[in-house]
Amino acid sequence: ALQQARFDLKNKESQIELLDKKNQLLSTESELVQEQVQSMIMALCLAVFAVIALLFWSYRTRRLQNRLRHLATTDALTGVYNRGHFAERSQQLISKASDNSQPISLIFFDLDHFKRINDTHGHQVGDGVIRRVAEIARAQVRRGDVVGHIGGEEFVWLIAGTTENAARLLAERLRQAVE
């Protein structure tokens, strides 16, 4: 019986040791899982940060592209199309009007005696006059029309779907507004 008791005790001690080792193994596995979870959270945070950074960079790039496009197509003084972009847009409108067999008109206008304004009042006042004329022209322009500042005190207004007589009326309305 004593020998059986010793055997049972040894058996129980072996089972306790085995359970202790299993417990240590489970604790180690639990720590490993916690570290993996933390690593995954860290990776997820980095991924979210990267996505946010890319979105911000994309937004800034888009804004910069729009700004560069505006600078490349718009006259800095007047805010209307510059000569190059006016020519490009005009070509598109002329092609479209031709394809649709629609009339198209061009009004070319400049400021009479503009040199006298610059000579008498200075270039800053002259620039202000040119800016104001561009504002007036933009107010007269209809959707789909193209206005450009082609140099100095010279402007052009391309009007799609407009006959010669209608263009004369628009030109007179513009002249009166500028006057």
PDB file of C-alpha atoms in Angstrom:
ATOM      1  CA  ALA A   1       0.000   0.000   0.000  1.00  0.00           C
ATOM      2  CA  LEU A   2       2.897   2.295   0.787  1.00  0.00           C
ATOM      3  CA  GLN A   3       4.416   1.581  -2.542  1.00  0.00           C
ATOM      4  CA  GLN A   4       1.063   2.226  -4.242  1.00  0.00           C
ATOM      5  CA  ALA A   5       0.742   5.527  -2.353  1.00  0.00           C
ATOM      6  CA  ARG A   6       4.252   6.540  -3.460  1.00  0.00           C
ATOM      7  CA  PHE A   7       3.404   5.584  -7.029  1.00  0.00           C
ATOM      8  CA  ASP A   8       0.143   7.595  -6.891  1.00  0.00           C
ATOM      9  CA  LEU A   9       2.012  10.547  -5.356  1.00  0.00           C
ATOM     10  CA  LYS A  10       4.675  10.407  -8.074  1.00  0.00           C
ATOM     11  CA  ASN A  11       1.938  10.120 -10.667  1.00  0.00           C
ATOM     12  CA  LYS A  12       0.128  13.139  -9.185  1.00  0.00           C
ATOM     13  CA  GLU A  13       3.393  15.117  -9.028  1.00  0.00           C
ATOM     14  CA  SER A  14       4.070  14.235 -12.694  1.00  0.00           C
ATOM     15  CA  GLN A  15       0.562  15.349 -13.604  1.00  0.00           C
ATOM     16  CA  ILE A  16       1.066  18.605 -11.632  1.00  0.00           C
ATOM     17  CA  GLU A  17       4.421  19.195 -13.405  1.00  0.00           C
ATOM     18  CA  LEU A  18       2.794  18.474 -16.749  1.00  0.00           C
ATOM     19  CA  LEU A  19      -0.064  20.853 -15.934  1.00  0.00           C
ATOM     20  CA  ASP A  20       2.470  23.507 -14.818  1.00  0.00           C
ATOM     21  CA  LYS A  21       4.325  23.132 -18.125  1.00  0.00           C
ATOM     22  CA  LYS A  22       1.039  23.323 -20.045  1.00  0.00           C
ATOM     23  CA  ASN A  23       0.128  26.421 -18.025  1.00  0.00           C
ATOM     24  CA  GLN A  24       3.503  28.016 -18.852  1.00  0.00           C
ATOM     25  CA  LEU A  25       3.037  27.102 -22.504  1.00  0.00           C
ATOM     26  CA  LEU A  26      -0.466  28.631 -22.518  1.00  0.00           C
ATOM     27  CA  SER A  27       0.876  31.763 -20.807  1.00  0.00           C
ATOM     28  CA  THR A  28       3.627  32.036 -23.427  1.00  0.00           C
ATOM     29  CA  GLU A  29       1.111  31.470 -26.230  1.00  0.00           C
ATOM     30  CA  SER A  30      -1.158  34.131 -24.699  1.00  0.00           C
ATOM     31  CA  GLU A  31       1.722  36.622 -24.554  1.00  0.00           C
ATOM     32  CA  LEU A  32       2.609  35.785 -28.155  1.00  0.00           C
ATOM     33  CA  VAL A  33      -1.005  36.357 -29.271  1.00  0.00           C
ATOM     34  CA  GLN A  34      -1.073  39.691 -27.400  1.00  0.00           C
ATOM     35  CA  GLU A  35       2.144  40.750 -29.126  1.00  0.00           C
ATOM     36  CA  GLN A  36       0.700  39.710 -32.498  1.00  0.00           C
ATOM     37  CA  VAL A  37      -2.460  41.707 -31.794  1.00  0.00           C
ATOM     38  CA  GLN A  38      -0.354  44.738 -30.847  1.00  0.00           C
ATOM     39  CA  SER A  39       1.728  44.300 -34.003  1.00  0.00           C
ATOM     40  CA  MET A  40      -1.415  44.076 -36.115  1.00  0.00           C
ATOM     41  CA  ILE A  41      -2.851  47.193 -34.449  1.00  0.00           C
ATOM     42  CA  MET A  42       0.431  49.006 -35.072  1.00  0.00           C
ATOM     43  CA  ALA A  43       0.442  47.865 -38.727  1.00  0.00           C
ATOM     44  CA  LEU A  44      -3.176  48.928 -39.108  1.00  0.00           C
ATOM     45  CA  CYS A  45      -2.394  52.351 -37.606  1.00  0.00           C
ATOM     46  CA  LEU A  46       0.547  52.733 -39.977  1.00  0.00           C
ATOM     47  CA  ALA A  47      -1.640  51.715 -42.917  1.00  0.00           C
ATOM     48  CA  VAL A  48      -4.336  54.213 -41.902  1.00  0.00           C
ATOM     49  CA  PHE A  49      -1.694  56.916 -41.494  1.00  0.00           C
ATOM     50  CA  ALA A  50      -0.255  56.052 -44.917  1.00  0.00           C
ATOM     51  CA  VAL A  51      -3.709  56.243 -46.510  1.00  0.00           C
ATOM     52  CA  ILE A  52      -4.397  59.598 -44.845  1.00  0.00           C
ATOM     53  CA  ALA A  53      -0.983  60.886 -45.959  1.00  0.00           C
ATOM     54  CA  LEU A  54      -1.645  59.711 -49.531  1.00  0.00           C
ATOM     55  CA  LEU A  55      -5.086  61.324 -49.541  1.00  0.00           C
ATOM     56  CA  PHE A  56      -3.630  64.582 -48.251  1.00  0.00           C
ATOM     57  CA  TRP A  57      -0.824  64.441 -50.812  1.00  0.00           C
ATOM     58  CA  SER A  58      -3.365  63.692 -53.563  1.00  0.00           C
ATOM     59  CA  TYR A  59      -5.536  66.614 -52.459  1.00  0.00           C
ATOM     60  CA  ARG A  60      -2.562  68.985 -52.386  1.00  0.00           C
ATOM     61  CA  THR A  61      -1.349  67.721 -55.761  1.00  0.00           C
ATOM     62  CA  ARG A  62      -4.804  68.212 -57.252  1.00  0.00           C
ATOM     63  CA  ARG A  63      -4.961  71.753 -55.885  1.00  0.00           C
ATOM     64  CA  LEU A  64      -1.497  72.490 -57.239  1.00  0.00           C
ATOM     65  CA  GLN A  65      -2.421  71.068 -60.653  1.00  0.00           C
ATOM     66  CA  ASN A  66      -5.561  73.210 -60.722  1.00  0.00           C
ATOM     67  CA  ARG A  67      -3.549  76.259 -59.732  1.00  0.00           C
ATOM     68  CA  LEU A  68      -0.924  75.556 -62.394  1.00  0.00           C
ATOM     69  CA  ARG A  69      -3.663  74.977 -64.988  1.00  0.00           C
ATOM     70  CA  HIS A  70      -5.233  78.299 -63.998  1.00  0.00           C
ATOM     71  CA  LEU A  71      -1.873  80.080 -64.256  1.00  0.00           C
ATOM     72  CA  ALA A  72      -1.158  78.483 -67.632  1.00  0.00           C
ATOM     73  CA  THR A  73      -4.544  79.387 -69.137  1.00  0.00           C
ATOM     74  CA  THR A  74      -5.451  82.685 -67.507  1.00  0.00           C
ATOM     75  CA  ASP A  75      -4.038  86.144 -67.995  1.00  0.00           C
ATOM     76  CA  ALA A  76      -2.662  87.238 -64.617  1.00  0.00           C
ATOM     77  CA  LEU A  77      -3.726  90.858 -65.004  1.00  0.00           C
ATOM     78  CA  THR A  78      -7.303  90.387 -66.185  1.00  0.00           C
ATOM     79  CA  GLY A  79      -8.386  86.929 -65.084  1.00  0.00           C
ATOM     80  CA  VAL A  80      -9.683  86.057 -68.574  1.00  0.00           C
ATOM     81  CA  TYR A  81      -8.072  83.500 -70.884  1.00  0.00           C
ATOM     82  CA  ASN A  82      -4.588  84.321 -72.071  1.00  0.00           C
ATOM     83  CA  ARG A  83      -3.741  84.420 -75.777  1.00  0.00           C
ATOM     84  CA  GLY A  84      -2.585  80.788 -76.008  1.00  0.00           C
ATOM     85  CA  HIS A  85      -5.542  79.285 -74.187  1.00  0.00           C
ATOM     86  CA  PHE A  86      -7.969  81.537 -76.046  1.00  0.00           C
ATOM     87  CA  ALA A  87      -6.584  80.171 -79.332  1.00  0.00           C
ATOM     88  CA  GLU A  88      -6.959  76.596 -78.083  1.00  0.00           C
ATOM     89  CA  ARG A  89     -10.523  77.070 -76.809  1.00  0.00           C
ATOM     90  CA  SER A  90     -11.474  79.015 -79.939  1.00  0.00           C
ATOM     91  CA  GLN A  91     -10.330  76.154 -82.123  1.00  0.00           C
ATOM     92  CA  GLN A  92     -12.532  73.792 -80.124  1.00  0.00           C
ATOM     93  CA  LEU A  93     -15.567  76.096 -80.399  1.00  0.00           C
ATOM     94  CA  ILE A  94     -15.031  76.685 -84.116  1.00  0.00           C
ATOM     95  CA  SER A  95     -14.790  72.926 -84.742  1.00  0.00           C
ATOM     96  CA  LYS A  96     -17.927  72.284 -82.713  1.00  0.00           C
ATOM     97  CA  ALA A  97     -19.829  75.067 -84.497  1.00  0.00           C
ATOM     98  CA  SER A  98     -18.659  73.733 -87.853  1.00  0.00           C
ATOM     99  CA  ASP A  99     -19.695  70.173 -86.979  1.00  0.00           C
ATOM    100  CA  ASN A 100     -23.152  71.399 -85.897  1.00  0.00           C
ATOM    101  CA  SER A 101     -23.495  73.907 -88.767  1.00  0.00           C
ATOM    102  CA  GLN A 102     -23.981  76.730 -86.281  1.00  0.00           C
ATOM    103  CA  PRO A 103     -22.911  80.335 -86.749  1.00  0.00           C
ATOM    104  CA  ILE A 104     -20.039  81.694 -84.698  1.00  0.00           C
ATOM    105  CA  SER A 105     -18.930  85.290 -84.238  1.00  0.00           C
ATOM    106  CA  LEU A 106     -15.774  86.993 -83.053  1.00  0.00           C
ATOM    107  CA  ILE A 107     -15.671  90.415 -81.474  1.00  0.00           C
ATOM    108  CA  PHE A 108     -12.237  92.004 -81.362  1.00  0.00           C
ATOM    109  CA  PHE A 109     -12.018  95.122 -79.219  1.00  0.00           C
ATOM    110  CA  ASP A 110      -9.348  97.359 -77.841  1.00  0.00           C
ATOM    111  CA  LEU A 111      -9.251 100.499 -75.738  1.00  0.00           C
ATOM    112  CA  ASP A 112      -8.979 103.713 -77.704  1.00  0.00           C
ATOM    113  CA  HIS A 113      -6.311 106.164 -76.542  1.00  0.00           C
ATOM    114  CA  PHE A 114      -5.078 103.747 -73.898  1.00  0.00           C
ATOM    115  CA  LYS A 115      -1.491 105.008 -74.234  1.00  0.00           C
ATOM    116  CA  ARG A 116      -2.695 108.408 -73.061  1.00  0.00           C
ATOM    117  CA  ILE A 117      -4.097 106.820 -69.855  1.00  0.00           C
ATOM    118  CA  ASN A 118      -0.748 105.165 -69.114  1.00  0.00           C
ATOM    119  CA  ASP A 119       1.230 108.304 -69.975  1.00  0.00           C
ATOM    120  CA  THR A 120      -1.016 110.623 -67.963  1.00  0.00           C
ATOM    121  CA  HIS A 121      -1.898 108.485 -64.932  1.00  0.00           C
ATOM    122  CA  GLY A 122       0.762 105.775 -64.890  1.00  0.00           C
ATOM    123  CA  HIS A 123       0.812 102.074 -65.583  1.00  0.00           C
ATOM    124  CA  GLN A 124      -0.835 101.149 -62.291  1.00  0.00           C
ATOM    125  CA  VAL A 125      -3.959 103.096 -63.256  1.00  0.00           C
ATOM    126  CA  GLY A 126      -3.718 101.668 -66.782  1.00  0.00           C
ATOM    127  CA  ASP A 127      -3.625  98.143 -65.333  1.00  0.00           C
ATOM    128  CA  GLY A 128      -6.685  99.000 -63.255  1.00  0.00           C
ATOM    129  CA  VAL A 129      -8.512 100.160 -66.381  1.00  0.00           C
ATOM    130  CA  ILE A 130      -7.628  96.920 -68.208  1.00  0.00           C
ATOM    131  CA  ARG A 131      -8.783  94.860 -65.202  1.00  0.00           C
ATOM    132  CA  ARG A 132     -12.066  96.780 -65.086  1.00  0.00           C
ATOM    133  CA  VAL A 133     -12.702  96.308 -68.809  1.00  0.00           C
ATOM    134  CA  ALA A 134     -12.079  92.564 -68.381  1.00  0.00           C
ATOM    135  CA  GLU A 135     -14.604  92.487 -65.502  1.00  0.00           C
ATOM    136  CA  ILE A 136     -17.182  94.264 -67.666  1.00  0.00           C
ATOM    137  CA  ALA A 137     -16.508  91.869 -70.545  1.00  0.00           C
ATOM    138  CA  ARG A 138     -16.873  88.837 -68.247  1.00  0.00           C
ATOM    139  CA  ALA A 139     -20.227  90.203 -67.072  1.00  0.00           C
ATOM    140  CA  GLN A 140     -21.445  90.359 -70.694  1.00  0.00           C
ATOM    141  CA  VAL A 141     -20.234  86.898 -71.642  1.00  0.00           C
ATOM    142  CA  ARG A 142     -22.740  84.097 -71.909  1.00  0.00           C
ATOM    143  CA  ARG A 143     -22.134  80.512 -70.895  1.00  0.00           C
ATOM    144  CA  GLY A 144     -20.037  78.794 -73.531  1.00  0.00           C
ATOM    145  CA  ASP A 145     -18.494  82.026 -74.848  1.00  0.00           C
ATOM    146  CA  VAL A 146     -14.761  82.580 -74.678  1.00  0.00           C
ATOM    147  CA  VAL A 147     -13.100  85.882 -73.750  1.00  0.00           C
ATOM    148  CA  GLY A 148      -9.392  86.432 -73.992  1.00  0.00           C
ATOM    149  CA  HIS A 149      -6.835  89.134 -73.333  1.00  0.00           C
ATOM    150  CA  ILE A 150      -4.506  88.873 -76.284  1.00  0.00           C
ATOM    151  CA  GLY A 151      -2.107  91.620 -75.345  1.00  0.00           C
ATOM    152  CA  GLY A 152      -1.848  95.224 -74.235  1.00  0.00           C
ATOM    153  CA  GLU A 153      -5.317  96.711 -74.402  1.00  0.00           C
ATOM    154  CA  GLU A 154      -6.653  94.151 -76.888  1.00  0.00           C
ATOM    155  CA  PHE A 155      -9.399  91.644 -76.125  1.00  0.00           C
ATOM    156  CA  VAL A 156     -11.405  89.086 -78.090  1.00  0.00           C
ATOM    157  CA  TRP A 157     -14.803  87.535 -77.486  1.00  0.00           C
ATOM    158  CA  LEU A 158     -15.814  84.393 -79.361  1.00  0.00           C
ATOM    159  CA  ILE A 159     -19.538  83.760 -79.349  1.00  0.00           C
ATOM    160  CA  ALA A 160     -20.880  80.401 -80.502  1.00  0.00           C
ATOM    161  CA  GLY A 161     -24.371  80.134 -81.977  1.00  0.00           C
ATOM    162  CA  THR A 162     -24.559  83.852 -82.742  1.00  0.00           C
ATOM    163  CA  THR A 163     -25.223  85.498 -86.085  1.00  0.00           C
ATOM    164  CA  GLU A 164     -23.447  88.625 -87.285  1.00  0.00           C
ATOM    165  CA  ASN A 165     -26.393  90.880 -86.381  1.00  0.00           C
ATOM    166  CA  ALA A 166     -26.710  89.423 -82.890  1.00  0.00           C
ATOM    167  CA  ALA A 167     -22.942  89.819 -82.406  1.00  0.00           C
ATOM    168  CA  ARG A 168     -23.195  93.503 -83.413  1.00  0.00           C
ATOM    169  CA  LEU A 169     -25.841  94.008 -80.725  1.00  0.00           C
ATOM    170  CA  LEU A 170     -23.656  92.259 -78.138  1.00  0.00           C
ATOM    171  CA  ALA A 171     -20.650  94.337 -79.187  1.00  0.00           C
ATOM    172  CA  GLU A 172     -22.651  97.536 -78.830  1.00  0.00           C
ATOM    173  CA  ARG A 173     -23.919  96.431 -75.408  1.00  0.00           C
ATOM    174  CA  LEU A 174     -20.303  95.760 -74.381  1.00  0.00           C
ATOM    175  CA  ARG A 175     -19.171  99.142 -75.756  1.00  0.00           C
ATOM    176  CA  GLN A 176     -21.865 100.933 -73.787  1.00  0.00           C
ATOM    177  CA  ALA A 177     -20.978  99.041 -70.607  1.00  0.00           C
ATOM    178  CA  VAL A 178     -17.309  99.942 -70.987  1.00  0.00           C
ATOM    179  CA  GLU A 179     -18.162 103.544 -71.823  1.00  0.00           C
TER     180      GLU A 179
END
